[in-house]
Coordinates of C-alpha atoms in Angstrom, one line a residue:
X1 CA 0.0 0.0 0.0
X2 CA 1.5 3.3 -0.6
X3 CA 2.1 6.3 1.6
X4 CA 0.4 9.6 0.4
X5 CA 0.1 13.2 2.0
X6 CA -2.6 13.1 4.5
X7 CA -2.3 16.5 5.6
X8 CA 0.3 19.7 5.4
X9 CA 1.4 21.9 8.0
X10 CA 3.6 24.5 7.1
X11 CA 6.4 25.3 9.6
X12 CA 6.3 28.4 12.1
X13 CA 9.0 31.2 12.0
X14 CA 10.1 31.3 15.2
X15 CA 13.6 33.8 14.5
X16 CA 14.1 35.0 11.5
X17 CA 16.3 38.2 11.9
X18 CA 18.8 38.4 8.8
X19 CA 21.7 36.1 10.7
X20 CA 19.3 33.5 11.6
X21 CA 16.6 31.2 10.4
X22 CA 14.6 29.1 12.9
X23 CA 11.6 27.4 11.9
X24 CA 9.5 25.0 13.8
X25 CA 7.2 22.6 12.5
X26 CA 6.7 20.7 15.2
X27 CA 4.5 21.2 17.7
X28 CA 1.8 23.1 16.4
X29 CA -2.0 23.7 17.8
X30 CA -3.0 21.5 14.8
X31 CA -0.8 18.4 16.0
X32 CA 1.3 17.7 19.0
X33 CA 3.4 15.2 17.2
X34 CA 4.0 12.6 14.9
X35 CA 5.3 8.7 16.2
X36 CA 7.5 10.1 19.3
X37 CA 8.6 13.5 17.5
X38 CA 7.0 16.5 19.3
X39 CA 9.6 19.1 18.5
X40 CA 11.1 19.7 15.1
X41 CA 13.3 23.0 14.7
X42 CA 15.0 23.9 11.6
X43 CA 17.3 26.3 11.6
X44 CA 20.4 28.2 9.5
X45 CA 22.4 30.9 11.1
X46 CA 25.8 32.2 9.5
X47 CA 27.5 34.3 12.8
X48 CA 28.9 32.1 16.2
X49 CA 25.5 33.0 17.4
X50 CA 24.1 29.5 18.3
X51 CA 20.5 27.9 19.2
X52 CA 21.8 26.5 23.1
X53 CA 25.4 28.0 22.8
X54 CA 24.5 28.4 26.8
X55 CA 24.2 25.8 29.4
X56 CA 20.6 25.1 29.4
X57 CA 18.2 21.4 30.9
X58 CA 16.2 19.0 29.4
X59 CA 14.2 16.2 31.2
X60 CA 11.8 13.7 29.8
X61 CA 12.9 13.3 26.3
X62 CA 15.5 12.3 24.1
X63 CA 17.6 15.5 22.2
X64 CA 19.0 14.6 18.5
X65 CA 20.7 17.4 16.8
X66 CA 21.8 16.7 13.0
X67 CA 24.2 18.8 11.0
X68 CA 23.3 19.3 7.4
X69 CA 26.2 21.8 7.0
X70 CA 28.6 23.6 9.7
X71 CA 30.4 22.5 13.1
X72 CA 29.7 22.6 16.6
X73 CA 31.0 21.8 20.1
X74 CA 29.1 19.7 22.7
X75 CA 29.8 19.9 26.3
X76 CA 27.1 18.8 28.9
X77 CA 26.8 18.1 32.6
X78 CA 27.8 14.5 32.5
X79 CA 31.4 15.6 31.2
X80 CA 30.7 14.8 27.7
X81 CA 32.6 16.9 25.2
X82 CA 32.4 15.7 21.4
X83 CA 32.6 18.1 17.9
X84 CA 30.1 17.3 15.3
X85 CA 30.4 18.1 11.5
X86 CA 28.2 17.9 8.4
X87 CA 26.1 14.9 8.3
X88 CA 27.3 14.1 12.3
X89 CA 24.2 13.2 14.5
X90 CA 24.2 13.0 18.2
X91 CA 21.5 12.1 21.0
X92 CA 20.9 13.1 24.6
X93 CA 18.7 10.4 26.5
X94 CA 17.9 12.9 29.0
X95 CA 15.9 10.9 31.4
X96 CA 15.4 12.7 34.4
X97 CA 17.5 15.3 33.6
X98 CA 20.6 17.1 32.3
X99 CA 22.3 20.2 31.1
X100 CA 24.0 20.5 28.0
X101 CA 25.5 23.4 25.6
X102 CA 26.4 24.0 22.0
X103 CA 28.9 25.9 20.7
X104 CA 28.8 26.7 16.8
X105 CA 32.2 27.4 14.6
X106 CA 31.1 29.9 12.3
X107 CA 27.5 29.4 10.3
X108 CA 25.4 26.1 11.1
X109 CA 22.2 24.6 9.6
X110 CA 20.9 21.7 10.7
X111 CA 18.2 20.1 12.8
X112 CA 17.2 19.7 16.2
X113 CA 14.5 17.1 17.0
X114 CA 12.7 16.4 20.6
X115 CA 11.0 13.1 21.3
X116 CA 9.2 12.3 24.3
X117 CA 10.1 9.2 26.5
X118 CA 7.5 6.7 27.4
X119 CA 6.6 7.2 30.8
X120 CA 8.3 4.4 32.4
X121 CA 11.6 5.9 30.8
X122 CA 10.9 9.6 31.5
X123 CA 13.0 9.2 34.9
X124 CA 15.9 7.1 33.1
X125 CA 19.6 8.0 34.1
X126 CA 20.7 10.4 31.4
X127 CA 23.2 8.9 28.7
X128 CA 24.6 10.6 25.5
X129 CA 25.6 9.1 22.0
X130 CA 27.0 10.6 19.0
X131 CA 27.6 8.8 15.3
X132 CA 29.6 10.3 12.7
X133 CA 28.7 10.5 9.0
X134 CA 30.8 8.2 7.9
X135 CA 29.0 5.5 10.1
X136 CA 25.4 6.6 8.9
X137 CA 24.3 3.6 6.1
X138 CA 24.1 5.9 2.8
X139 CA 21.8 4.0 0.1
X140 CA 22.3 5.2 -3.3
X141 CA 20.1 5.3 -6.1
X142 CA 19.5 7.2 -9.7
X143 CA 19.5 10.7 -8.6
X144 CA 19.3 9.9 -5.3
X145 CA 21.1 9.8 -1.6
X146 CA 19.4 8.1 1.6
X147 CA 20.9 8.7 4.9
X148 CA 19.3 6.3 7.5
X149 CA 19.7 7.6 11.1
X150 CA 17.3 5.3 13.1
X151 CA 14.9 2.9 12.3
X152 CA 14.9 0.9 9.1
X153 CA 14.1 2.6 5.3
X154 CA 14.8 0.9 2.0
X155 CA 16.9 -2.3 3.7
X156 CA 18.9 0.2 6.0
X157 CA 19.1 0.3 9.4
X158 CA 19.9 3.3 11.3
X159 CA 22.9 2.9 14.0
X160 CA 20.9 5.5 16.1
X161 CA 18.9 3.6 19.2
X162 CA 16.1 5.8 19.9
X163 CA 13.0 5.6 21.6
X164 CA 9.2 4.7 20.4
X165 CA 10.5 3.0 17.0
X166 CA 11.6 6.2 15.6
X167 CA 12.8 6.3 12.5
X168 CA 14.9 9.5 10.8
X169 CA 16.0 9.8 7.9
X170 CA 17.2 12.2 5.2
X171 CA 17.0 11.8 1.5
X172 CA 19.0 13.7 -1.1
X173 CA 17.6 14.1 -4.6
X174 CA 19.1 15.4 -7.6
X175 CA 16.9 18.0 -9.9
X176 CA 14.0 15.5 -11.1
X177 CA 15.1 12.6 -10.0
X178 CA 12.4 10.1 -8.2
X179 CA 12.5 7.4 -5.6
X180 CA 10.5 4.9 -3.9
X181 CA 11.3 4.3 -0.2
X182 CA 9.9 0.8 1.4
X183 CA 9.1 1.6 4.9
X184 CA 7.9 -0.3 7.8
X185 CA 3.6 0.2 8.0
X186 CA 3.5 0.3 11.8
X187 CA 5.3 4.0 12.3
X188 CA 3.2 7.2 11.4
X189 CA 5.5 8.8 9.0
X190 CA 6.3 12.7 8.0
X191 CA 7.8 14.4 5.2
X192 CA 9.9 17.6 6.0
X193 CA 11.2 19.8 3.3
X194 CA 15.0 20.9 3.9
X195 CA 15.5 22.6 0.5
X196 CA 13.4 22.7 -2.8
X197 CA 10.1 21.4 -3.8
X198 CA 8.6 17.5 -4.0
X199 CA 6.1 15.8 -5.5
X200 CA 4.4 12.6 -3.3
X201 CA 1.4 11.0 -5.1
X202 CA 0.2 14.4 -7.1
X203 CA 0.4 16.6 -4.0
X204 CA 3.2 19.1 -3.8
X205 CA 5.7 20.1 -0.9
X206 CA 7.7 22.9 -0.6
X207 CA 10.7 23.9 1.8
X208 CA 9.6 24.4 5.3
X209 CA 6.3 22.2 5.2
X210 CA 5.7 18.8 6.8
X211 CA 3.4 16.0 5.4
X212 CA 2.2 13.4 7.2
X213 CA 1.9 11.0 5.3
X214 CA -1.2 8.2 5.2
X215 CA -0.8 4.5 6.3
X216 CA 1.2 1.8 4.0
X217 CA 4.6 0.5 3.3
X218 CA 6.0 3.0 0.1
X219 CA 6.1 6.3 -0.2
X220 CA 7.4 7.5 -4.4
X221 CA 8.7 10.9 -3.6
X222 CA 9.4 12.8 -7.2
X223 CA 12.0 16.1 -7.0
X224 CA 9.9 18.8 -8.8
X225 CA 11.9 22.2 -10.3
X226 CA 15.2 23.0 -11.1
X227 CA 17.1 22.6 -7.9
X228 CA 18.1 19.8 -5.8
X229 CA 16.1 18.8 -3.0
X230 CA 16.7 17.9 0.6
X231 CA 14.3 15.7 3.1
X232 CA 13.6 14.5 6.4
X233 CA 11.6 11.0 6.9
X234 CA 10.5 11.4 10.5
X235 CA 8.0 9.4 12.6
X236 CA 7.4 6.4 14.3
X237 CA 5.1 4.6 16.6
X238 CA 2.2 7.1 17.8
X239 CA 3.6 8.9 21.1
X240 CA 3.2 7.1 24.7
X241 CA 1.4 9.0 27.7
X242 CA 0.2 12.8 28.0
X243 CA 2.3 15.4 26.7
X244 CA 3.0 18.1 28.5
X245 CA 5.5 20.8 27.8
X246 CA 7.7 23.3 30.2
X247 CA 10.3 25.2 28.3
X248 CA 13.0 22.6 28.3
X249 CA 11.2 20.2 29.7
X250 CA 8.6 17.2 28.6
X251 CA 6.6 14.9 31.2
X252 CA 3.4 13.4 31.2
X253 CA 2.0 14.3 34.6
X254 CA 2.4 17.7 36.0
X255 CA 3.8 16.4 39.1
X256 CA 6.8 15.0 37.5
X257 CA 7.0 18.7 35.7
X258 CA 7.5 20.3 39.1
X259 CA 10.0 17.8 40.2
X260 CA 11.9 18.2 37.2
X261 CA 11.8 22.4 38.2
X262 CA 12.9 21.7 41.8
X263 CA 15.6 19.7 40.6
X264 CA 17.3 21.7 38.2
X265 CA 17.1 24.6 40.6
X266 CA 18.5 22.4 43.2
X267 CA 21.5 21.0 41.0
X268 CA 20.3 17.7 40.9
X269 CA 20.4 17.5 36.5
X270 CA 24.2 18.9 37.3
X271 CA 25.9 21.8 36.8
X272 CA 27.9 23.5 33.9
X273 CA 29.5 26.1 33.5
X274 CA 27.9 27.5 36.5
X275 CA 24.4 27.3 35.9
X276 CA 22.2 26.5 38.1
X277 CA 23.8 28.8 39.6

């Protein structure tokens, strides 16, 4: 059965001040998420002015940030320090809680994805993870590039472990080229446009709009115009417990929201860089 456009949200400028672009497509008042995903941000800035160049907590979900083009330097409260390039991804399990910072080197763009734990994991010790480019599985087809992150697409499967059968995913496609992905039928399944303009079962997508996409096990995704085009598969099984959001934070009962406020203030996520201070 194949995969068509269900629905279209178009992503929300959050900054967009001539340095940088932030859009967020994820979460909106017309859907909270998609699979485990409740955060999507996508973003291109060209100073050392990052997006959490400052200490700053998360609790109750698990962090990936993926570099489409740039570098940056991770430091968090567990004594993790790691540099990440183009087509680098790295993941924060953040459990009950940690702090974390990232530094840019000059211009970034990239993505940085929330998804919320189950609730028997949102109290988890935190743990962090990164994977290099190199050791992402790269299919290749006419026209086409498919980077598998997590979960599995076209054969691949993704070295990154996340939570809620996630899978992420980002397809390169040369100016009219077409491709069929074979996907798993259990995940719910979004399309988000990096760069350019696609084409999936007669319904078009354009840079900074997600699809979600309708049940089935293919989606044919045609590259439409002159330029090359850039995608992120995202998705995966429908998201586990309430969803409740406090800045950094993501619980599922509001009790577990105020302990995760009294113990950041109190130090208990860590410290870095003096903060709490």
């Amino acid at each position: 059965m194949e995969r068509t456009i269900a629905s279209i949200l178009p992503a929300q400028a959050v900054i967009d001040d001539g340095d940088m672009r932030l859009f967020r497509a994820l979460p909106q008042e017309q859907r909270i998420a998609v699979g485990p995903f409740v955060f999507i941000d996508h973003y291109r800035h060209r100073s050392q002015r990052g997006i959490g160049d400052r200490p700053h907590p998360h609790a109750g979900i698990e962090v990936v940030s993926y570099l489409l083009q740039g570098g940056v330097e991770h430091r968090d409260s567990m004594g993790f320090r790691d540099r990440l390039g183009p087509g680098d991804a790295q993941f924060i399990h953040a459990g009950r809680g940690m702090l974390h910072a990232e530094q840019p080197a000059g211009g970034r763009h990239g993505l940085q994805l929330w998804l919320s734990l189950p609730p028997e994991q949102k109290m988890d010790e935190p743990a962090y993870a990164s994977i290099k480019a190199a050791d992402i599985p790269c299919v290749e087809g006419e026209g086409s590039r498919l980077h598998v992150v997590a979960g599995d697409v076209n054969g691949a499967h993704g070295p990154m472990a996340l939570s809620g059968g996630a899978v992420f995913a980002r397809l390169q496609l040369e100016a009219g080229a077409q491709v069929a992905l074979q996907v798993d039928a259990r995940p719910e399944l979004s399309l988000y446009v990096l760069q350019g303009q696609i084409d999936v079962g007669g319904i078009a997508l354009i840079t900074g709009e997600l699809g979600l996409l309708s049940g089935g096990t293919r989606v044919r995704i045609a590259a439409q115009g002159s330029e090359a085009v850039e995608v992120a598969l995202l998705g995966g099984l429908p998201v586990q417990g309430e969803v409740l959001f406090s800045g950094p934070f993501v619980m599922d009962t509001p009790e577990r929201i105020a302990q995760a406020r009294r113990d950041f203030a109190a130090g208990r996520m860590g410290r870095l860089e003096g903060v709490p201070f």
